[in-house]
Short mmCIF file of C-alpha atoms in Angstrom, two decimals:
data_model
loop_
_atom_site.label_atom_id
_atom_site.label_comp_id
_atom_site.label_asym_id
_atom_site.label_seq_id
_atom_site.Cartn_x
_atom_site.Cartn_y
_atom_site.Cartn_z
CA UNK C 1233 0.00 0.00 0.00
CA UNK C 1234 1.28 3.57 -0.95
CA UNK C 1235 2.42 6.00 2.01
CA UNK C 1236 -0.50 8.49 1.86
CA UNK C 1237 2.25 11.29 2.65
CA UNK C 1238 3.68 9.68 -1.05
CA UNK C 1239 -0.21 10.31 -2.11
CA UNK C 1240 -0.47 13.36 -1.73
CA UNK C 1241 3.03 14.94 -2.71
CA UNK C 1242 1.38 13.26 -5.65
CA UNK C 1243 -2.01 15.59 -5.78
CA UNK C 1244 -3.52 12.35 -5.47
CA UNK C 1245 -4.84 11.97 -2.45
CA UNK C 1246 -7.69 14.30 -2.61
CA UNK C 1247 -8.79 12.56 -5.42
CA UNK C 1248 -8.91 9.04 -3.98
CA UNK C 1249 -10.99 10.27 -1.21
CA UNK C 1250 -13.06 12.28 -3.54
CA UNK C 1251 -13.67 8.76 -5.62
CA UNK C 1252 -14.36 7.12 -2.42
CA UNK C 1253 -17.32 9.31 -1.55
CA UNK C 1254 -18.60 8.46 -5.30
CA UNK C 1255 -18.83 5.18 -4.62
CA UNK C 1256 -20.59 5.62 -1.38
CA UNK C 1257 -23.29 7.19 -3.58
CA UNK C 1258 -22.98 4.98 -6.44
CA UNK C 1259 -24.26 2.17 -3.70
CA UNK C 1260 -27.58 3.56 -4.28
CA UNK C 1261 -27.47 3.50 -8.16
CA UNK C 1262 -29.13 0.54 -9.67
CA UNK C 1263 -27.35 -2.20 -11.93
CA UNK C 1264 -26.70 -1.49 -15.69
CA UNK C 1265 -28.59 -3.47 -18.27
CA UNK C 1266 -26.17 -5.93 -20.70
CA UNK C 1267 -27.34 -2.78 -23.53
CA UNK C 1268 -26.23 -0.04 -20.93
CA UNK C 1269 -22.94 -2.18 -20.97
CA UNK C 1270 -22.59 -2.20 -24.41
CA UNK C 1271 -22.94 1.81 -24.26
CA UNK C 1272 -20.72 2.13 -21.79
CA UNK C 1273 -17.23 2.90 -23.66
CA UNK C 1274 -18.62 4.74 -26.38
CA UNK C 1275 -20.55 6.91 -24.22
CA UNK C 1276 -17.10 7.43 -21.84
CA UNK C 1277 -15.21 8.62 -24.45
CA UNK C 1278 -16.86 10.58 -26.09
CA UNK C 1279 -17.14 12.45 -22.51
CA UNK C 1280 -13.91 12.50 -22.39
CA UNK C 1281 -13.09 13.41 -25.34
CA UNK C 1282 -11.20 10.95 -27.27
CA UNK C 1283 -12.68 10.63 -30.80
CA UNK C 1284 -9.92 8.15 -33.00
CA UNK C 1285 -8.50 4.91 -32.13
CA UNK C 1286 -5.36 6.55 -32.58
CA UNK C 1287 -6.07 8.79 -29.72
CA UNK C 1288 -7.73 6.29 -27.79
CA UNK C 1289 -4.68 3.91 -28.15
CA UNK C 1290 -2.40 6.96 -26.52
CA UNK C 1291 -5.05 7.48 -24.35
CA UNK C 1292 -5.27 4.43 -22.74
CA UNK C 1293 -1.25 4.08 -22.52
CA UNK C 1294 -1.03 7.45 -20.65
CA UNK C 1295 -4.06 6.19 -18.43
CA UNK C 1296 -2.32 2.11 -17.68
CA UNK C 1297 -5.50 0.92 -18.90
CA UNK C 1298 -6.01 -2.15 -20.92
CA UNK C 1299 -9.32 -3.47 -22.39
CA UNK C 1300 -10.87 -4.72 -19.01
CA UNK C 1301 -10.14 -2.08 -17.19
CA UNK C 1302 -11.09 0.36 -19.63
CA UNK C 1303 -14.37 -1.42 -19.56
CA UNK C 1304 -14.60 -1.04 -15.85
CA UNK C 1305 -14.21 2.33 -15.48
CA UNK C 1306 -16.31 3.03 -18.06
CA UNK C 1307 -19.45 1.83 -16.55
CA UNK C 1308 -18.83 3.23 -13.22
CA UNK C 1309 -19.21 6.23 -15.37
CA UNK C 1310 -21.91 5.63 -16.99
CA UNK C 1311 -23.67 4.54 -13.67
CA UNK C 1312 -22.70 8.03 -12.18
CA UNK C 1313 -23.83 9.65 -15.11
CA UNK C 1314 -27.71 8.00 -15.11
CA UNK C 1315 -27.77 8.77 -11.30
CA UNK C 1316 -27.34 11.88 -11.39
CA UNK C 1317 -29.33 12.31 -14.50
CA UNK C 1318 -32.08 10.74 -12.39
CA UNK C 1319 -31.21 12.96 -9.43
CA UNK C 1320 -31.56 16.43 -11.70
CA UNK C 1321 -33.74 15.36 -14.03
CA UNK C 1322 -36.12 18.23 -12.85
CA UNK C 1323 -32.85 20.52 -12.48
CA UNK C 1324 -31.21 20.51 -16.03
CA UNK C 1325 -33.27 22.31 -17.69
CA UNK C 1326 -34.18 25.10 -15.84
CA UNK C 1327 -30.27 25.40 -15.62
CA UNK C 1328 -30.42 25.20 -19.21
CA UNK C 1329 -32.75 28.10 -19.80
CA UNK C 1330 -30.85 30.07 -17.15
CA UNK C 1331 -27.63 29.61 -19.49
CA UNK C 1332 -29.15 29.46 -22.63
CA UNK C 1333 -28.01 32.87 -23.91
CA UNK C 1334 -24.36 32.15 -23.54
CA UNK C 1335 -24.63 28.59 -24.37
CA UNK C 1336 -26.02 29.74 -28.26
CA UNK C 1337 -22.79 29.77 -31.25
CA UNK C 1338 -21.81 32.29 -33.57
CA UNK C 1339 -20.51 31.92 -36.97
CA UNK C 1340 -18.90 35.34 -37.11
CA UNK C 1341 -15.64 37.00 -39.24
CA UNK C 1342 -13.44 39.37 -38.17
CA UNK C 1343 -10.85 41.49 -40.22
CA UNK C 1344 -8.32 44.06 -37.92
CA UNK C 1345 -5.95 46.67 -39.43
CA UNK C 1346 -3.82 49.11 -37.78
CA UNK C 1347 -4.88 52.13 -39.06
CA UNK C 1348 -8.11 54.18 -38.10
CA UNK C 1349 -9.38 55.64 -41.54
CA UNK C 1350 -8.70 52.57 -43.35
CA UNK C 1351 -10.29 50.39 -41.31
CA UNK C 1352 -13.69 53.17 -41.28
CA UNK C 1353 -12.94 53.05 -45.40
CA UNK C 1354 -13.50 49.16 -45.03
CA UNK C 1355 -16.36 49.23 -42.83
CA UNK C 1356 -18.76 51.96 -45.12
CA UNK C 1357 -17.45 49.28 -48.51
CA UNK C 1358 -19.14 46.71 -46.15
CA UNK C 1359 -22.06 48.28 -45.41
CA UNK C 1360 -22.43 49.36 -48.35
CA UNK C 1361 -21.97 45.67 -49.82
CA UNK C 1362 -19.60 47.32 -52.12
CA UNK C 1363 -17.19 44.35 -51.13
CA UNK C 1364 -16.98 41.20 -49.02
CA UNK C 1365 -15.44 39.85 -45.88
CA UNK C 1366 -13.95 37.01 -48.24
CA UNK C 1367 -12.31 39.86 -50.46
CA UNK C 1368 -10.95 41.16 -47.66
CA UNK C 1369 -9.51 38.69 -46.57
CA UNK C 1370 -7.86 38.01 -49.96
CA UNK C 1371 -7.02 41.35 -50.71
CA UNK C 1372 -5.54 42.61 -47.43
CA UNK C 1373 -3.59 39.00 -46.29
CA UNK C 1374 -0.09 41.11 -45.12
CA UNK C 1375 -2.39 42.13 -42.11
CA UNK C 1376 -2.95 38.63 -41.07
CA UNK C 1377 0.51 38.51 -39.24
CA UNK C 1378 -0.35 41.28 -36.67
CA UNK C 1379 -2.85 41.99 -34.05
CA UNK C 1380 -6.36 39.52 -33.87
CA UNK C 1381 -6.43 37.01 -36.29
CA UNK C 1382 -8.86 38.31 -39.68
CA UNK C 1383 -10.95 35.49 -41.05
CA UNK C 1384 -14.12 33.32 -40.10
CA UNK C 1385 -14.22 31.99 -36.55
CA UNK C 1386 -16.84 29.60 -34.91
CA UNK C 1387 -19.37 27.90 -34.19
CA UNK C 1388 -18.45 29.08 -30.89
CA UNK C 1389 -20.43 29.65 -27.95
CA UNK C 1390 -21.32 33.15 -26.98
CA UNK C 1391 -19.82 32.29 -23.03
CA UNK C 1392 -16.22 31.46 -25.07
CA UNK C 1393 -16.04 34.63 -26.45
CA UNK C 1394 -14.33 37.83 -24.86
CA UNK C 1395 -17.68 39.71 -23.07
CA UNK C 1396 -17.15 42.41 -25.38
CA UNK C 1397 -17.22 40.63 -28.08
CA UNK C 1398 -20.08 38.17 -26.76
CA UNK C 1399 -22.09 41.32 -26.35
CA UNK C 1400 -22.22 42.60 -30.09
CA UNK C 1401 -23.35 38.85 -31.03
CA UNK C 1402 -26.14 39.37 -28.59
CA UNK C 1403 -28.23 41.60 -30.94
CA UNK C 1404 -28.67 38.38 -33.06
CA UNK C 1405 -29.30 40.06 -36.19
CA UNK C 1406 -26.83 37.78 -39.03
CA UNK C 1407 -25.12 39.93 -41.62
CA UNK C 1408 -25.18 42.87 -39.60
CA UNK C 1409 -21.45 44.61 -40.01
CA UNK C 1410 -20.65 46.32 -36.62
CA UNK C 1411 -18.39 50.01 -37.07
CA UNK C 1412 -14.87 49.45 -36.36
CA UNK C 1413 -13.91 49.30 -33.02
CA UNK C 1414 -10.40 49.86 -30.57
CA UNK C 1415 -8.32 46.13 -30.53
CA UNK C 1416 -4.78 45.03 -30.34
CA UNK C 1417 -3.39 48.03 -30.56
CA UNK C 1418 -5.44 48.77 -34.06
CA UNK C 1419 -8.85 48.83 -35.41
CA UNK C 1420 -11.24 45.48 -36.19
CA UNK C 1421 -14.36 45.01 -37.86
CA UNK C 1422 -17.03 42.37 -37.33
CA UNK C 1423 -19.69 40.62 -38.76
CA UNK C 1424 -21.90 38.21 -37.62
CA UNK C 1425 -22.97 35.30 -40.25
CA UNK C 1426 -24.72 32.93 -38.38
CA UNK C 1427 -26.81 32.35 -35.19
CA UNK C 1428 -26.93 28.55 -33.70
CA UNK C 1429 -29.07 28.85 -30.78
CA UNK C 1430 -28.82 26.15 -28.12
CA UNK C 1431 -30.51 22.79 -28.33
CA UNK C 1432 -31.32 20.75 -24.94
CA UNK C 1433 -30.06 17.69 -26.17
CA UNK C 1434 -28.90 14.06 -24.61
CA UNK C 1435 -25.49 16.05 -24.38
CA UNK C 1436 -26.05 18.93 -22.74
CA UNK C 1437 -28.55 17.38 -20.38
CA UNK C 1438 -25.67 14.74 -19.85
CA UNK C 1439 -23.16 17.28 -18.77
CA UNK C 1440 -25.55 19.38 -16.70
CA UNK C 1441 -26.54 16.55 -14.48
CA UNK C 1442 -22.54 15.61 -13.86
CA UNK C 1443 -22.10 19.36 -12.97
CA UNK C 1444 -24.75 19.28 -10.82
CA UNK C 1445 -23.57 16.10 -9.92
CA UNK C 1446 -19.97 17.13 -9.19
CA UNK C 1447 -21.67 19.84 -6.89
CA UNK C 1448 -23.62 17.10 -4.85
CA UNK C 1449 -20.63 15.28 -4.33
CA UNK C 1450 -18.68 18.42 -3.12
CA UNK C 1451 -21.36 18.87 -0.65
CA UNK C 1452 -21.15 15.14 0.83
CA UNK C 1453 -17.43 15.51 1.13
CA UNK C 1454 -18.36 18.84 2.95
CA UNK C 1455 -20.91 17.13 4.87
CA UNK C 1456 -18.74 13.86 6.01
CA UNK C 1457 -15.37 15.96 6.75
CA UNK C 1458 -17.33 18.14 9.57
CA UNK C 1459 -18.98 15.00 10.41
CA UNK C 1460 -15.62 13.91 11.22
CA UNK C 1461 -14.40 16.70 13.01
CA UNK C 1462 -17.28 17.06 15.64
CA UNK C 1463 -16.24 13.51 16.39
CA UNK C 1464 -12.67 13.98 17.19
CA UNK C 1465 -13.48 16.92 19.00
CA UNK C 1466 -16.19 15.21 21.28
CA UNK C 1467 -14.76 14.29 24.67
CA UNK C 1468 -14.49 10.43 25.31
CA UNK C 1469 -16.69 9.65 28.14
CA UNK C 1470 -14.32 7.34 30.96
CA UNK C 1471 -15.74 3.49 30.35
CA UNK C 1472 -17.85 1.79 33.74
CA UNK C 1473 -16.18 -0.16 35.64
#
């Protein structure tokens, strides 16, 4: 058994106790079906991420898993994941509609220069639809090297975005060209070209019940740690003789 000093010089030992208290919850979670089981790896990685069997190969190296174990872990995920989907259920998506305006992407493209009356020039051709973002682009490339980065960006969600940025998508109006404004040290122009509002889908519902979820279990950790301190503070009563 490993020294718990070794642990956590490590920064692992918070973690073991914090999977500890998991499974103290996950006693309560019922059984997986043979299908759940079948779901199980799939459904772990694309949580976590890993989307080639290249990537899951170097994964799963970096991780000392092999097939079994990778199997394992995976449905103690999955089982975490449907209890606390069952937990929320009635949570998600009022946490959904309380995000929804930064959880909605943005198509948008961008083009900065570093000099004031140019970059006005640019934005009354635009508005004007006397030329294109896509001309720019093409026509002014020696820019590219220096301050934001001109081109299309996104889908991206409104809550990735810098806030003042976020806030000109807001207006949700596609194609509108916004004046040039202060960046970088020069001027930058912006258009938004598409609006993908936010869907409450299996995913998102997913990953709002394991937030939720990763909240619960900060509050049973919480809960069992003072737990544990009124204990060892409580005065042992002398034993009858």
């Amino acid at each position: 058994m490993v020294d718990p000093s070794k642990l956590q010089s490590w920064g692992l030992l918070g973690v073991i106790e914090r999977e500890k208290a998991r499974d103290e919850l996950l006693a309560t979670a019922l059984p997986l079906t043979d299908e759940q089981k079948g779901q199980a790896i799939p459904s772990y990685l694309d949580a976590v991420g890993v989307k080639s069997e290249s990537e899951l190969k170097r994964w799963m190296l970096s991780e000392a898993l092999d097939d079994p174990a990778l199997q394992c872990r995976a449905e103690r995920f999955l089982r975490w994941q449907l209890l606390c989907e069952q937990r929320f259920r009635n949570q998600t998506s009022s946490l959904f509609l309380k995000r929804k305006a930064s959880l909605d992407r943005v198509v948008y493209s961008l083009h900065w220069v570093d000099d004031e009356a140019l970059a006005h020039e640019l934005f009354l051709r635009l508005k004007e639809r006397e030329c294109s973002f896509e001309q720019l682009f093409c026509s002014l490339s020696a820019e590219q090297n220096a301050g934001l980065p001109s081109g299309k960006h996104g889908p991206v969600a409104l809550a990735d975005l810098p806030p003042a940025l976020a806030e000109l998508m807001r207006v949700r109006q596609p194609g509108q060209v916004w004046p040039p404004r202060e960046a970088e040290g020069g001027w930058v122009i912006v258009q938004l070209e598409e609006l993908q509002p936010a869907v409450f889908n299996r995913g998102m519902r997913r990953d709002f019940a394991l937030e939720l979820g990763d909240l619960w279990l900060q509050e049973c950790m919480q809960h069992a740690a003072k737990k544990a301190e009124k204990t060892a503070a409580s005065p042992t009563l002398p034993r009858e003789v």
